[in-house]
Coordinates of C-alpha atoms in Angstrom, one line a residue:
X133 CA 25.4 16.1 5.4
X134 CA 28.7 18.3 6.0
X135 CA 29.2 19.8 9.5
X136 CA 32.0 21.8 10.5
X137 CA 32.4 20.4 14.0
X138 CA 35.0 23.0 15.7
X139 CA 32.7 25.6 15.0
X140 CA 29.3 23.5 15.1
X141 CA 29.6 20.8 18.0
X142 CA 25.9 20.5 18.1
X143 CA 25.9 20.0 14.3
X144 CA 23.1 22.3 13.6
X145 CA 24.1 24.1 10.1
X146 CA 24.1 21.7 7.1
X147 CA 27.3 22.6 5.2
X148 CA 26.7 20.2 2.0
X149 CA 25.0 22.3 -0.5
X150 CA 27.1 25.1 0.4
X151 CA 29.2 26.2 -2.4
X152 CA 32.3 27.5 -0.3
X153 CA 32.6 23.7 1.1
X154 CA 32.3 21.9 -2.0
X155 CA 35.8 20.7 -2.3
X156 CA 35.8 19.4 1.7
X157 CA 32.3 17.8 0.5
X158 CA 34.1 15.8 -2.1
X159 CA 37.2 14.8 0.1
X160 CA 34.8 13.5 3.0
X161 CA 32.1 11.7 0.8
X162 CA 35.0 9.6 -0.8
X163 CA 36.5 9.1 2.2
X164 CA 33.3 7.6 3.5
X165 CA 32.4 5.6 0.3
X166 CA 36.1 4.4 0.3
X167 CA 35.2 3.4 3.8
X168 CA 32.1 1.5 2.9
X169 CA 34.1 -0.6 0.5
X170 CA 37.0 -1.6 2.0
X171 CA 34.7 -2.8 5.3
X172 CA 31.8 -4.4 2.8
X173 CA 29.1 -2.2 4.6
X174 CA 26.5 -4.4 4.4
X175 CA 24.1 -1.7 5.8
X176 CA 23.1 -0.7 2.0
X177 CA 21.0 -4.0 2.1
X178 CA 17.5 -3.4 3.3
X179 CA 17.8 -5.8 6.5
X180 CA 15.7 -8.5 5.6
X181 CA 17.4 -8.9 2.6
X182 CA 20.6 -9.0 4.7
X183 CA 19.5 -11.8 6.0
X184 CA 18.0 -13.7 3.2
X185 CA 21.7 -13.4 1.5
X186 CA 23.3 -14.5 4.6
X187 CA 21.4 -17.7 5.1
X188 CA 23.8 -21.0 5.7
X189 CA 26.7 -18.5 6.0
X190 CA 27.0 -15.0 8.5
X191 CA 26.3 -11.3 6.9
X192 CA 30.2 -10.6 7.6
X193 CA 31.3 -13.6 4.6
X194 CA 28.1 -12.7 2.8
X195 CA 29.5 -8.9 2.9
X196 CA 32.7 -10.1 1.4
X197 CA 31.4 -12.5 -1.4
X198 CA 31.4 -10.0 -4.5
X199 CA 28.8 -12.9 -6.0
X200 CA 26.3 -12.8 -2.8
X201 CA 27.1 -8.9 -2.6
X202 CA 27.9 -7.0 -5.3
X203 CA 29.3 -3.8 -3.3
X204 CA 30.8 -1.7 -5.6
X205 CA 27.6 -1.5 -8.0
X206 CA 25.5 -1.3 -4.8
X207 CA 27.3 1.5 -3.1
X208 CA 27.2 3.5 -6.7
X209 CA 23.2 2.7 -7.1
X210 CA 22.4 4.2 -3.2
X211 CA 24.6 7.4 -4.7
X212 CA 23.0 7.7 -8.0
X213 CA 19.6 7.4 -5.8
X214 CA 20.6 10.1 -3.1
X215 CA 21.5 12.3 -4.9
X216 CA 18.3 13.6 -6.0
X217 CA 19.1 14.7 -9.2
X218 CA 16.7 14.6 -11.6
X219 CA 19.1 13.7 -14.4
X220 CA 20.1 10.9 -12.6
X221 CA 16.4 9.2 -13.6
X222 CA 17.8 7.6 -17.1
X223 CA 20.3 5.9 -14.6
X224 CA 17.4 5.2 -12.2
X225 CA 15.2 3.4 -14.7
X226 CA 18.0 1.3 -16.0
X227 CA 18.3 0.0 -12.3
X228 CA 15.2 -1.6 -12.4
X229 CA 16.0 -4.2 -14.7
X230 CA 19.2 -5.4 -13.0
X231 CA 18.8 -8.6 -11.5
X232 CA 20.8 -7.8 -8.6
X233 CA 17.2 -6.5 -5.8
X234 CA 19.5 -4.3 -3.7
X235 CA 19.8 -2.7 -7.3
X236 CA 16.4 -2.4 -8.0
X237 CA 15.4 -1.1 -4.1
X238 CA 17.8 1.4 -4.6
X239 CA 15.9 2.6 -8.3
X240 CA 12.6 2.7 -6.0
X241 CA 13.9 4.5 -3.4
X242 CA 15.9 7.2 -6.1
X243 CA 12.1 7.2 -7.4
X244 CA 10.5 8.1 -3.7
X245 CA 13.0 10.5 -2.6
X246 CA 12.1 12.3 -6.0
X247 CA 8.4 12.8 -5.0
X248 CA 5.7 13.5 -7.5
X249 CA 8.2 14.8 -10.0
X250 CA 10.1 11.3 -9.8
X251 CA 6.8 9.3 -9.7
X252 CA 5.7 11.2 -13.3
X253 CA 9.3 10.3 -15.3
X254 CA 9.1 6.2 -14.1
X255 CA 5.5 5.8 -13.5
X256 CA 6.0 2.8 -15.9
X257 CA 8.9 1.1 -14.0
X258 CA 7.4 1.8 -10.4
X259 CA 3.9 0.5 -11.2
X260 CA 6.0 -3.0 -12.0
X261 CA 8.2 -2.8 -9.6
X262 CA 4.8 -3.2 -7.0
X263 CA 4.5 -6.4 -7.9
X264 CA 8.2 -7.1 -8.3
X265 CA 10.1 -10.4 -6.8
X266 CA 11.4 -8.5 -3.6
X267 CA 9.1 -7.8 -1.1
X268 CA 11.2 -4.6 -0.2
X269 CA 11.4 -3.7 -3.5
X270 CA 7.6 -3.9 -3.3
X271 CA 6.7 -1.7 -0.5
X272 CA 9.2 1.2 -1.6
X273 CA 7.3 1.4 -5.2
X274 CA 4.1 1.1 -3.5
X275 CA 4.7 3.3 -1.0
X276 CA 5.7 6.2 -4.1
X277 CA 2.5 5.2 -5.6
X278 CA 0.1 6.0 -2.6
X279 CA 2.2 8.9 -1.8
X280 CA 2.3 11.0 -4.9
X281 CA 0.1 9.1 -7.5
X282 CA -3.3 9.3 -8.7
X283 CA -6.3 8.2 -6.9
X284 CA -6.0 5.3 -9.2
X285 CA -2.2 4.4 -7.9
X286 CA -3.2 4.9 -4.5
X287 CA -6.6 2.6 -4.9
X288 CA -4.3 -0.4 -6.2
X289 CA -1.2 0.8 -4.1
X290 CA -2.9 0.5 -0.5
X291 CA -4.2 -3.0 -0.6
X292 CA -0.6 -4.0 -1.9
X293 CA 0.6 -2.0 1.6
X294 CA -1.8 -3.9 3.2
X295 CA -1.2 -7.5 2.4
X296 CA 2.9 -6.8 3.0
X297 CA 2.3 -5.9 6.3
X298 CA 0.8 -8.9 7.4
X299 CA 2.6 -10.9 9.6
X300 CA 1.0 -14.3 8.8
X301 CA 2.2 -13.7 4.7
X302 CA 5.8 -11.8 5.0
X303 CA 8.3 -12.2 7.3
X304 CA 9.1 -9.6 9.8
X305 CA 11.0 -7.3 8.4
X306 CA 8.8 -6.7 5.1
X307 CA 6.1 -6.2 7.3
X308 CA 8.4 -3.5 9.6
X309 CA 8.7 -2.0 6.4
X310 CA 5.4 -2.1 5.2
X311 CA 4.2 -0.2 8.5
X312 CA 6.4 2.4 8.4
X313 CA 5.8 3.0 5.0
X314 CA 1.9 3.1 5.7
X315 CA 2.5 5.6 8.4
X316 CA 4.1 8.0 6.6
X317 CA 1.0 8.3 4.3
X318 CA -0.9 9.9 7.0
X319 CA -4.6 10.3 5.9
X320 CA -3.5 8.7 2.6
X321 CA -4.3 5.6 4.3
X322 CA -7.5 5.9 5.9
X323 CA -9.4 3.6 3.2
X324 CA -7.2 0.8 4.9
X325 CA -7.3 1.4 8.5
X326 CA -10.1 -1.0 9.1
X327 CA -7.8 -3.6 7.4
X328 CA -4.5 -2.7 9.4
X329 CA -7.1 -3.1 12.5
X330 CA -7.0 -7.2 11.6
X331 CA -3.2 -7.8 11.0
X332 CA -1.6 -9.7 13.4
X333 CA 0.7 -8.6 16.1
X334 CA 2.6 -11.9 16.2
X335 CA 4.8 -13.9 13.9
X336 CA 8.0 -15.8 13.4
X337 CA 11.0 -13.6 13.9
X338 CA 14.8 -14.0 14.1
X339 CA 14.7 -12.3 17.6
X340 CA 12.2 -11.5 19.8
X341 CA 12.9 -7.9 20.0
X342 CA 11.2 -7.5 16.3
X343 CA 8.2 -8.5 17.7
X344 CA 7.5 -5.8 19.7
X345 CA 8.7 -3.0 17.3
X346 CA 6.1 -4.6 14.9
X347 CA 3.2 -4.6 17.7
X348 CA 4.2 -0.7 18.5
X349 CA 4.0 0.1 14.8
X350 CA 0.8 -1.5 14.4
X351 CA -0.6 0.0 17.8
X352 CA 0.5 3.5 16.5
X353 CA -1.7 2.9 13.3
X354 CA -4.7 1.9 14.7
X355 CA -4.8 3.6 18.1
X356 CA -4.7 0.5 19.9
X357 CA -2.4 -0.4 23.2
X358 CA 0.6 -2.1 22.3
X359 CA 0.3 -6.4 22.7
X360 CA 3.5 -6.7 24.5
X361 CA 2.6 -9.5 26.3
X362 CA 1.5 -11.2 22.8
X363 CA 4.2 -10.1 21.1
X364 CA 6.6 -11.8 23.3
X365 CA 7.9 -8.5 25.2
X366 CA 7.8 -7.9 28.8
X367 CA 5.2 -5.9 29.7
X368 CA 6.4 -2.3 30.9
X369 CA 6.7 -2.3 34.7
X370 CA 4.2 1.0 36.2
X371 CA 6.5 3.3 38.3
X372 CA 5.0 4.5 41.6
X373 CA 5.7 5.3 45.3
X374 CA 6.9 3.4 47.9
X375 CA 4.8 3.5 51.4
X376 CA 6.7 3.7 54.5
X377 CA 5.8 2.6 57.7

């Protein structure tokens, strides 16, 4: 995105396909990407997989440990990915035999973004990728595969969706991800929404906050009222009027 804010304040009119700002386009995206390296933006991690690489250390050293986080080929993978080129997919499909997972996630994602037309040229590589190590990696191919597959990829796809949102099997975040993922599917996933009806609400999480956003989620699904109190979040105090006497 490209906004021109003297003119645009409200940042309303997208300037970055237009062909008069092109040169300003370049300047500011490798001014940001220069950013994102010289700080280690660790925010190109999904962030359960932030965590995982940060365990016995803090994401901060993590970020600036080339070996725990390759930046550089990370930050170049989320471009090739965004940039929804279509011949970008030879670079795509490469990704997803890296053994780096932010690597591969970002191949998945490139994928996705791509809709039915990106689903058709790696077909192949996302129907592996479902079943790959990383459970984010998982839910992104999946996801695709629901989304813009055949009834076939959807049939194996959902239960796949299903099984990584639950609590009790994944932690938090892969099942945060698995939910939103699910939701976006609309009527896509009404062959599962008995099953989502029997995932838990509750798990082990990092912070308590998580629990609730995976209670909402899951409420939002199935139509249900949220289980803030067994979620481990206050319950919402009811507003109302004050008598006098």
């Amino acid at each position: 995105e490209l906004y021109d804010l003297q003119n645009d304040r409200d940042e309303v009119h997208n300037l970055a396909s237009s062909p008069e700002h092109v040169v300003t386009l370049a300047k500011m995206r490798a001014a940001q990407e220069n950013l994102a390296l010289t700080i280690r933006d660790v925010g190109l991690l999904p962030e359960g997989e932030m965590h995982q690489r940060s365990e016995g250390t803090t994401p901060y050293d993590m970020g600036h440990d080339d070996k725990l986080y390759p930046a550089a080929r990370v930050l170049k993978a989320a471009g090739i990915a965004s940039s929804l080129k279509m011949d970008a997919m030879g670079d795509l499909k490469a990704g997803f035999g890296d053994s780096d997972n932010a690597i591969r996630y970002w191949s998945t994602i490139g994928v996705l973004m791509r809709g039915k037309d990106g689903l058709a040229a790696a077909h192949d590589e996302m129907v592996k990728a479902a079943s790959d190590s990383s459970t984010y990696v998982q839910v992104v191919a999946n996801w695709s595969l629901a989304k813009y597959g055949s009834d076939a990829d959807r049939a194996a796809a959902l239960p796949k969706l299903v099984n990584l949102a639950n609590w009790s099997q994944h932690d938090v975040f892969t099942t945060m991800s698995a939910l939103n993922a699910i939701g976006d599917l609309g009527d896509k996933a009404k062959a599962i929404a008995e099953e989502l009806k029997k995932l838990p609400a509750k798990g082990e999480s990092p912070d308590g906050r998580f629990a609730g956003y995976t209670a909402r989620l899951l409420a939002d699904l199935t139509g249900s009222k949220p289980a803030f109190e067994d979620a481990g979040e206050p319950q919402p105090k009811k507003k109302g009027k004050k008598r006098g006497k």
